[in-house]
Short mmCIF file of C-alpha atoms in Angstrom, two decimals:
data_model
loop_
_atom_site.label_atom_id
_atom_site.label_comp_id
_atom_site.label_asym_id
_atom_site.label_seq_id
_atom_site.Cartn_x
_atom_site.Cartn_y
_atom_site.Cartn_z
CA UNK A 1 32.28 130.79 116.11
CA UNK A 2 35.85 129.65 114.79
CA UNK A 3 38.09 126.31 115.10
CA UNK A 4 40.12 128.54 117.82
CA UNK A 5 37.55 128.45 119.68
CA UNK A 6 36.54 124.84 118.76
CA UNK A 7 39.91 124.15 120.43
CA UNK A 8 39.59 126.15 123.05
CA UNK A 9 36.51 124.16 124.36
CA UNK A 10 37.75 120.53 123.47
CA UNK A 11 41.26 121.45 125.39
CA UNK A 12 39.14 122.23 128.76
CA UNK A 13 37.56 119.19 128.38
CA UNK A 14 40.62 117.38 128.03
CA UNK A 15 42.04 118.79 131.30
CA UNK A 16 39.11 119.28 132.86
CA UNK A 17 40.56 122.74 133.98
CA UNK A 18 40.45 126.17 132.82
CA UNK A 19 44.02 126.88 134.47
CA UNK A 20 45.42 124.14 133.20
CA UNK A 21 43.77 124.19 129.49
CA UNK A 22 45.23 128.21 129.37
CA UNK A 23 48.82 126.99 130.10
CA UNK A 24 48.73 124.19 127.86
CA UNK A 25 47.53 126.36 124.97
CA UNK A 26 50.16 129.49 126.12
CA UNK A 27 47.18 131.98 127.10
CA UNK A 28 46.06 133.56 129.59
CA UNK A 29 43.12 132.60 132.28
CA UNK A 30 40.96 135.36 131.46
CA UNK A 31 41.32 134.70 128.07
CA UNK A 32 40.36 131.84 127.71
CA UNK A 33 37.52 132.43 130.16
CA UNK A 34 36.15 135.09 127.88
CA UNK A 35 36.79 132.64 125.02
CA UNK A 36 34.46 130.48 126.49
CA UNK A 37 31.76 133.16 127.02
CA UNK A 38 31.92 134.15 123.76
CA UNK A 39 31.48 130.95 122.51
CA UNK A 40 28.12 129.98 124.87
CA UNK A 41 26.77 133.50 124.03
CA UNK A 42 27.10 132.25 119.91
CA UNK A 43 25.75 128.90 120.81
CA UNK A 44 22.98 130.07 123.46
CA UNK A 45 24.06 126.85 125.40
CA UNK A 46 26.45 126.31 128.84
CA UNK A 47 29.07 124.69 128.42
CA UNK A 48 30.78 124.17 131.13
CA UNK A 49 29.48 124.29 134.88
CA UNK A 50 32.08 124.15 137.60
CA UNK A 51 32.74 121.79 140.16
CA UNK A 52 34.93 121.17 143.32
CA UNK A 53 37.34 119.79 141.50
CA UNK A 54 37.34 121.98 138.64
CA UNK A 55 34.54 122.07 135.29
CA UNK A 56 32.92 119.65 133.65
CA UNK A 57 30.91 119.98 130.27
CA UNK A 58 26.76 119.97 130.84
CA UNK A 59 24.44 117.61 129.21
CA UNK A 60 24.24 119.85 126.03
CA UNK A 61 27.90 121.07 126.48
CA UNK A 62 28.72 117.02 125.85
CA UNK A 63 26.85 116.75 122.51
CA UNK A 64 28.44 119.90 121.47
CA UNK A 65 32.33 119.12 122.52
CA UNK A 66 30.87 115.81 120.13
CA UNK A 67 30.41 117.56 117.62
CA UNK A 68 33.71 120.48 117.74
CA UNK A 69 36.09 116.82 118.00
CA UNK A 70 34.38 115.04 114.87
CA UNK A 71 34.78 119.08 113.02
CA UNK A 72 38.57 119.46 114.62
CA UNK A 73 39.61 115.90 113.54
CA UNK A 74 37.78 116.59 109.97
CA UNK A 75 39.90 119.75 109.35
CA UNK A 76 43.56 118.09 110.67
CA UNK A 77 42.70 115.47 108.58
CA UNK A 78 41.98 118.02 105.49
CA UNK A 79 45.46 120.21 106.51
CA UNK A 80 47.28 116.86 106.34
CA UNK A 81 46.24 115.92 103.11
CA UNK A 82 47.42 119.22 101.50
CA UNK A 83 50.11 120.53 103.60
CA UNK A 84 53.02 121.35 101.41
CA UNK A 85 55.27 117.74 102.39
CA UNK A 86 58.80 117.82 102.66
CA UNK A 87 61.23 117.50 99.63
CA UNK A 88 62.86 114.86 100.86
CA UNK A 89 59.80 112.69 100.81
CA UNK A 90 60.55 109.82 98.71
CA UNK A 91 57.13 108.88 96.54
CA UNK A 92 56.28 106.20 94.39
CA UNK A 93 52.61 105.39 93.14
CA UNK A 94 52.54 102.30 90.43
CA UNK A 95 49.46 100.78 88.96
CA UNK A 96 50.20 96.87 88.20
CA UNK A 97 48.76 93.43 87.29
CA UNK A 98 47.73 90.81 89.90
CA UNK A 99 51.07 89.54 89.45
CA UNK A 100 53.41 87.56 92.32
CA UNK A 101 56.56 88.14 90.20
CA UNK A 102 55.77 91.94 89.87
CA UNK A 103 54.63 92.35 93.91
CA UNK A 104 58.50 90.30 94.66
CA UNK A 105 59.97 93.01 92.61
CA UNK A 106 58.12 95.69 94.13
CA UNK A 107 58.91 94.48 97.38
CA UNK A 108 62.82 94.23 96.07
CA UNK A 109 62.78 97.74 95.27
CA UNK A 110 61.41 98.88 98.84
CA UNK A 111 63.63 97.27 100.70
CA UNK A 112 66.47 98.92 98.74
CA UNK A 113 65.58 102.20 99.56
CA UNK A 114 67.00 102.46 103.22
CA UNK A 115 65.23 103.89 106.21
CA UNK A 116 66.83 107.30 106.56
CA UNK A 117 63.81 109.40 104.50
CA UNK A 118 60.22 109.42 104.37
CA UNK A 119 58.13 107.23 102.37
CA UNK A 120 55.45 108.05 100.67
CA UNK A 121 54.51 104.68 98.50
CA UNK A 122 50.69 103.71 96.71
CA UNK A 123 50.48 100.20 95.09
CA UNK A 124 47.64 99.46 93.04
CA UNK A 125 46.88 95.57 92.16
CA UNK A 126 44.17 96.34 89.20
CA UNK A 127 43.69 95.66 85.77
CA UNK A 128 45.02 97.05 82.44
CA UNK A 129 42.17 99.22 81.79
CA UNK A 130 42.68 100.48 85.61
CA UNK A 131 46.10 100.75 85.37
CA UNK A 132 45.89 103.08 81.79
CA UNK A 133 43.32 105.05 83.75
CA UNK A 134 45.13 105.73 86.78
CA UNK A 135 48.25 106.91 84.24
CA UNK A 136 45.82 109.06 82.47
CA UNK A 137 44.60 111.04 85.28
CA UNK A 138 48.11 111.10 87.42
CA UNK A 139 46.58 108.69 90.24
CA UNK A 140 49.81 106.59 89.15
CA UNK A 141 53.59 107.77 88.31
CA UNK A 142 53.96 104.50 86.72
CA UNK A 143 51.96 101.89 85.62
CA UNK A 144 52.50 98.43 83.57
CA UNK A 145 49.63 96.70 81.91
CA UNK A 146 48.98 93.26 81.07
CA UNK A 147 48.27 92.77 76.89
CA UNK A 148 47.61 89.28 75.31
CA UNK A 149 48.62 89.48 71.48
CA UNK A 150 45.63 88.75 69.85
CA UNK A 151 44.61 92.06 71.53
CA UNK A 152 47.64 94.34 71.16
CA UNK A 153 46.65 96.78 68.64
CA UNK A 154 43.90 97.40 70.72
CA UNK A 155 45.89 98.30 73.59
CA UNK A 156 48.57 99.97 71.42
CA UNK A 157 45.81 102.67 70.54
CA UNK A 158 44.86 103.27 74.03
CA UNK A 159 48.27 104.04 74.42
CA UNK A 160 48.88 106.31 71.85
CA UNK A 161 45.78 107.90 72.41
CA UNK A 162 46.13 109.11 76.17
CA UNK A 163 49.61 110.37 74.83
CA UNK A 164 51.72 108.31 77.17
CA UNK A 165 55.22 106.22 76.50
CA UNK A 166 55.68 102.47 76.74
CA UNK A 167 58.94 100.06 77.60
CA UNK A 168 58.51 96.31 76.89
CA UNK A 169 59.06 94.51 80.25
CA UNK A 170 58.83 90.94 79.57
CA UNK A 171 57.02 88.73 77.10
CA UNK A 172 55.98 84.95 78.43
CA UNK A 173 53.62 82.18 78.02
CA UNK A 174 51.06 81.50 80.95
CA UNK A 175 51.04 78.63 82.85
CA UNK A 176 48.85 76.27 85.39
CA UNK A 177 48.90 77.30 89.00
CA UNK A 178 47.90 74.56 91.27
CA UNK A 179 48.16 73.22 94.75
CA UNK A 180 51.39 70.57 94.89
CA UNK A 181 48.61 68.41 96.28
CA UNK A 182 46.07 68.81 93.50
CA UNK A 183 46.04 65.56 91.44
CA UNK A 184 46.78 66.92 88.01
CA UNK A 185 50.30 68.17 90.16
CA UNK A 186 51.34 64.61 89.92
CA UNK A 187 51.24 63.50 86.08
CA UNK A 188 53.83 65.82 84.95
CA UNK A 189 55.31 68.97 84.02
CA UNK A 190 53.50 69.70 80.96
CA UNK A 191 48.82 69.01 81.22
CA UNK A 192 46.97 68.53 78.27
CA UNK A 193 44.33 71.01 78.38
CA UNK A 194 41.70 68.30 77.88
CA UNK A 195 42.57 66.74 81.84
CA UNK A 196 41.50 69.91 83.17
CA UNK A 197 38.12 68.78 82.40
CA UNK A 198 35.42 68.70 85.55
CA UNK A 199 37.98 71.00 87.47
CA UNK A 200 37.40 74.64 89.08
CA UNK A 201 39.08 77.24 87.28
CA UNK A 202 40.17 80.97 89.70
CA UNK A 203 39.81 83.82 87.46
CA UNK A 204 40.19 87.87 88.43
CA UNK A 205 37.24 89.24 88.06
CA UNK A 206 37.48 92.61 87.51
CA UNK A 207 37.17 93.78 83.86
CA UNK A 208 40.57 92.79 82.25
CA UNK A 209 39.71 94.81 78.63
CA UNK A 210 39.64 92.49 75.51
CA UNK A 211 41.11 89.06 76.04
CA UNK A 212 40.08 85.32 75.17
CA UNK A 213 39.10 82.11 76.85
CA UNK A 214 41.73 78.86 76.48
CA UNK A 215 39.00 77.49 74.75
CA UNK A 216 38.45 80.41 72.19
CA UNK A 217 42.24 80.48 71.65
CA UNK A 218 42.83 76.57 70.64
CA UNK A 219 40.46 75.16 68.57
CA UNK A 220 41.68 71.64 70.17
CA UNK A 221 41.00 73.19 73.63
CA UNK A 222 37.40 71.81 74.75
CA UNK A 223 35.87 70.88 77.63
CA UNK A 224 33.22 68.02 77.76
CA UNK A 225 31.41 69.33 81.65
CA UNK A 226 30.57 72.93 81.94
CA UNK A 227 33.22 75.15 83.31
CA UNK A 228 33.50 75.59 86.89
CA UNK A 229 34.92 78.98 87.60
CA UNK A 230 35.40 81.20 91.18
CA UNK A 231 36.02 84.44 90.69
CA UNK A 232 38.64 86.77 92.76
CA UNK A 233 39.16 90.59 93.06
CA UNK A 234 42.41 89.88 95.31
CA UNK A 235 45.44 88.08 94.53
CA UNK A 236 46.32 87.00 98.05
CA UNK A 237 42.77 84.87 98.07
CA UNK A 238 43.62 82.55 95.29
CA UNK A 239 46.03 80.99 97.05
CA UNK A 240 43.65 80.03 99.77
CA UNK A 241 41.45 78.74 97.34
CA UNK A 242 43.83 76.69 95.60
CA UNK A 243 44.85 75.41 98.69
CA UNK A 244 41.14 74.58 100.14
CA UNK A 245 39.48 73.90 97.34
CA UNK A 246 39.73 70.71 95.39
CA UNK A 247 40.50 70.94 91.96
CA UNK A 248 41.30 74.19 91.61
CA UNK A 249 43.46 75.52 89.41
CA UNK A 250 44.41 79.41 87.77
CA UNK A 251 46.22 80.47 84.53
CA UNK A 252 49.12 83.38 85.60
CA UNK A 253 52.04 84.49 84.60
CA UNK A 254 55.01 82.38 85.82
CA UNK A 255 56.10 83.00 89.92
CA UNK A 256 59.09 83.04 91.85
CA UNK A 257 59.87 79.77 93.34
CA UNK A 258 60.13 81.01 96.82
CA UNK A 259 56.46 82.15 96.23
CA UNK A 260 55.67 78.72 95.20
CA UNK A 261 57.23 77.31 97.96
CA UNK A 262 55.33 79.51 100.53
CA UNK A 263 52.09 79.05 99.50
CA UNK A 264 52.85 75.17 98.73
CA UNK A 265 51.82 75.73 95.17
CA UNK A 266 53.17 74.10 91.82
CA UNK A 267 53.48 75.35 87.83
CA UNK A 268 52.33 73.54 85.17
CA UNK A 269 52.49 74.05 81.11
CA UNK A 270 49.59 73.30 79.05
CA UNK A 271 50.36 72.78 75.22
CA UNK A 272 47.35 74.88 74.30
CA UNK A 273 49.02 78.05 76.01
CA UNK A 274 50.48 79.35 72.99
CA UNK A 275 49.42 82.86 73.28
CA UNK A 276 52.35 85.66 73.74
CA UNK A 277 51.36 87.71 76.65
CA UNK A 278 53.20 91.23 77.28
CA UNK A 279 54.15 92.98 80.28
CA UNK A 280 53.95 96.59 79.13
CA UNK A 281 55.53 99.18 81.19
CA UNK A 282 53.99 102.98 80.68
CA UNK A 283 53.97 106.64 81.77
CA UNK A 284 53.53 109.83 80.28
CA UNK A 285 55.52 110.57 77.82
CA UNK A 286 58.01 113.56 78.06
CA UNK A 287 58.25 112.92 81.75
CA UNK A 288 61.22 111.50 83.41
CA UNK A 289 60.96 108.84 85.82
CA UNK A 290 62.28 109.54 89.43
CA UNK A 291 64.89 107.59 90.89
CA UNK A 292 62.52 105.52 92.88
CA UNK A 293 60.42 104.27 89.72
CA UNK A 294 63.70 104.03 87.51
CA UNK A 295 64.78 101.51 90.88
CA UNK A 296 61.10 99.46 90.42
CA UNK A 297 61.79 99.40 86.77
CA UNK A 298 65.03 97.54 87.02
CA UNK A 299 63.84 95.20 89.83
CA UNK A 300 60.98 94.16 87.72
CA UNK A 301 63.10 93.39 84.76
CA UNK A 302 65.74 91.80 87.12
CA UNK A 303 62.51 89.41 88.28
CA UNK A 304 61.21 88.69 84.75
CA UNK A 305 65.04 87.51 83.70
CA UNK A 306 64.95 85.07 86.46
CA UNK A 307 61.79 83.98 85.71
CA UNK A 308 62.71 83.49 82.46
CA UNK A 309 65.84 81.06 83.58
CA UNK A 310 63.23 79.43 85.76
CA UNK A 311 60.76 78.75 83.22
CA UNK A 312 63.02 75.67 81.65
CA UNK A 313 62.21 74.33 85.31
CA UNK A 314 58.28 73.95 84.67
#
């Protein structure tokens, strides 16, 4: 028994025809007839049984045809993935933060690449750790990771350690993201950290690596109630959240107002967010970047320098 054969069988079914399952696959009638034989002798089943208006699988011919599609659809599935693609493909696989600035600039990059090739394009929304280990094991062409100061020699090791190169994207402060309906939204551009007291704070919750609490990083930064916290493994649900659920708030990196407006959403500073964080951009070193990621990396930098003109605006 062979996948020919395999064919053979799941192409007379189709038609429901021996004549007209030979001329679709170029063969002769005899052919295929013997095919067919030689395929119920292996199997020790019939197949087929013929009718007026042609054949027509038997009981066990039907749980066999079952199983040759599910084997035939298996193996063109297998051929696709490793088929030698065409050169012309253009391919771009990045590994980034949960980041709305970073997804615009993404987004910025596709639509400047025209229609007239292939695409071939894998974003990853993940954390820093993720991101360093999709770089390390070529799942990613490009990655940039997300490194709060207090923890950068940490990260800086990692780097140098899995042997890859690094470009500073963009360093920034975070700030409050909150519902233009959510109370605090109302008192001002800049929120002690003290008001967000009794509120609900969205956090990602996959493992982000070493990083610290608002809390841990001011020692004026306290709470009286016990934190409230919802956690999220994608970034398009905090938004729903924020809008839905009272109170809410999330600490991110600053966002394009157009994103703001969409998802009817506000920024806020908060004097205790005086950590630096770092937008680190990486890849393995000696390799040069293709034209697609060198065409990401400038439209993320292009987004960070208007954040950065936007940020006098919180």
């Amino acid at each position: 028994m062979n996948l020919q054969q395999l064919r053979y069988a799941v192409e007379i079914e189709r038609t429901g025809s021996i004549t007209k399952a030979a001329q679709n696959l170029y063969m002769g009638q005899p052919n295929l007839s013997k095919a067919v034989r030689d395929l119920e002798g292996e199997t020790g089943i019939t197949i087929f049984r013929r009718t007026r208006k042609g054949v027509e699988p038997t009981e066990p011919g039907r749980e066999f045809l079952s199983y040759a599609r599910t084997i035939l659809s298996q193996m063109d599935e297998l051929e696709s993935l490793y088929r030698p693609h065409d050169e012309n493909v253009r391919k771009l696989s990045v590994s980034v933060p949960r980041a709305t600035y970073i997804a615009a600039a993404f987004a910025r990059c596709l639509s400047g690449l025209g229609q007239e090739l292939p695409l071939s394009v894998h974003f990853k929304e993940t954390s820093s750790m993720g991101a360093l280990s999709d770089i390390s094991s070529d799942e990613a062409g490009l990655a940039i990771i997300r490194v709060q100061d207090t923890h950068e020699r940490y990260y800086q090791n990692l780097i140098r350690e899995a042997g890859l190169a690094q470009e500073l994207l963009w360093e920034f402060h975070m700030v409050l993201l909150m519902s233009k309906n959510h109370p605090l939204a109302r008192i001002g551009r800049e929120i002690p950290y003290h008001r967000l007291d009794g509120g609900t704070e969205i956090i990602l919750g996959d493992p982000q690596g070493p990083s610290l609490t608002m809390s841990q990083i001011s020692r004026n930064a306290r709470m009286q109630k016990e934190k409230r916290m919802i956690y999220v493994y994608e970034r398009g649900s905090q938004y729903d959240f924020l809008r839905r659920v009272a109170g809410t708030y999330m600490w991110v990196s600053p966002i394009p107002r157009e994103a703001l407006e969409e998802n009817g959403m506000v920024l806020r500073s908060c004097p205790s967010s005086d950590r630096v964080y770092r937008d680190i951009i990486v890849y393995r070193k000696g390799r040069e970047l293709s034209a697609e990621e060198q065409g990401f990396v400038e439209a993320a930098r292009e987004m960070a320098a208007e954040m950065e003109r936007q940020a006098g605006e919180i």
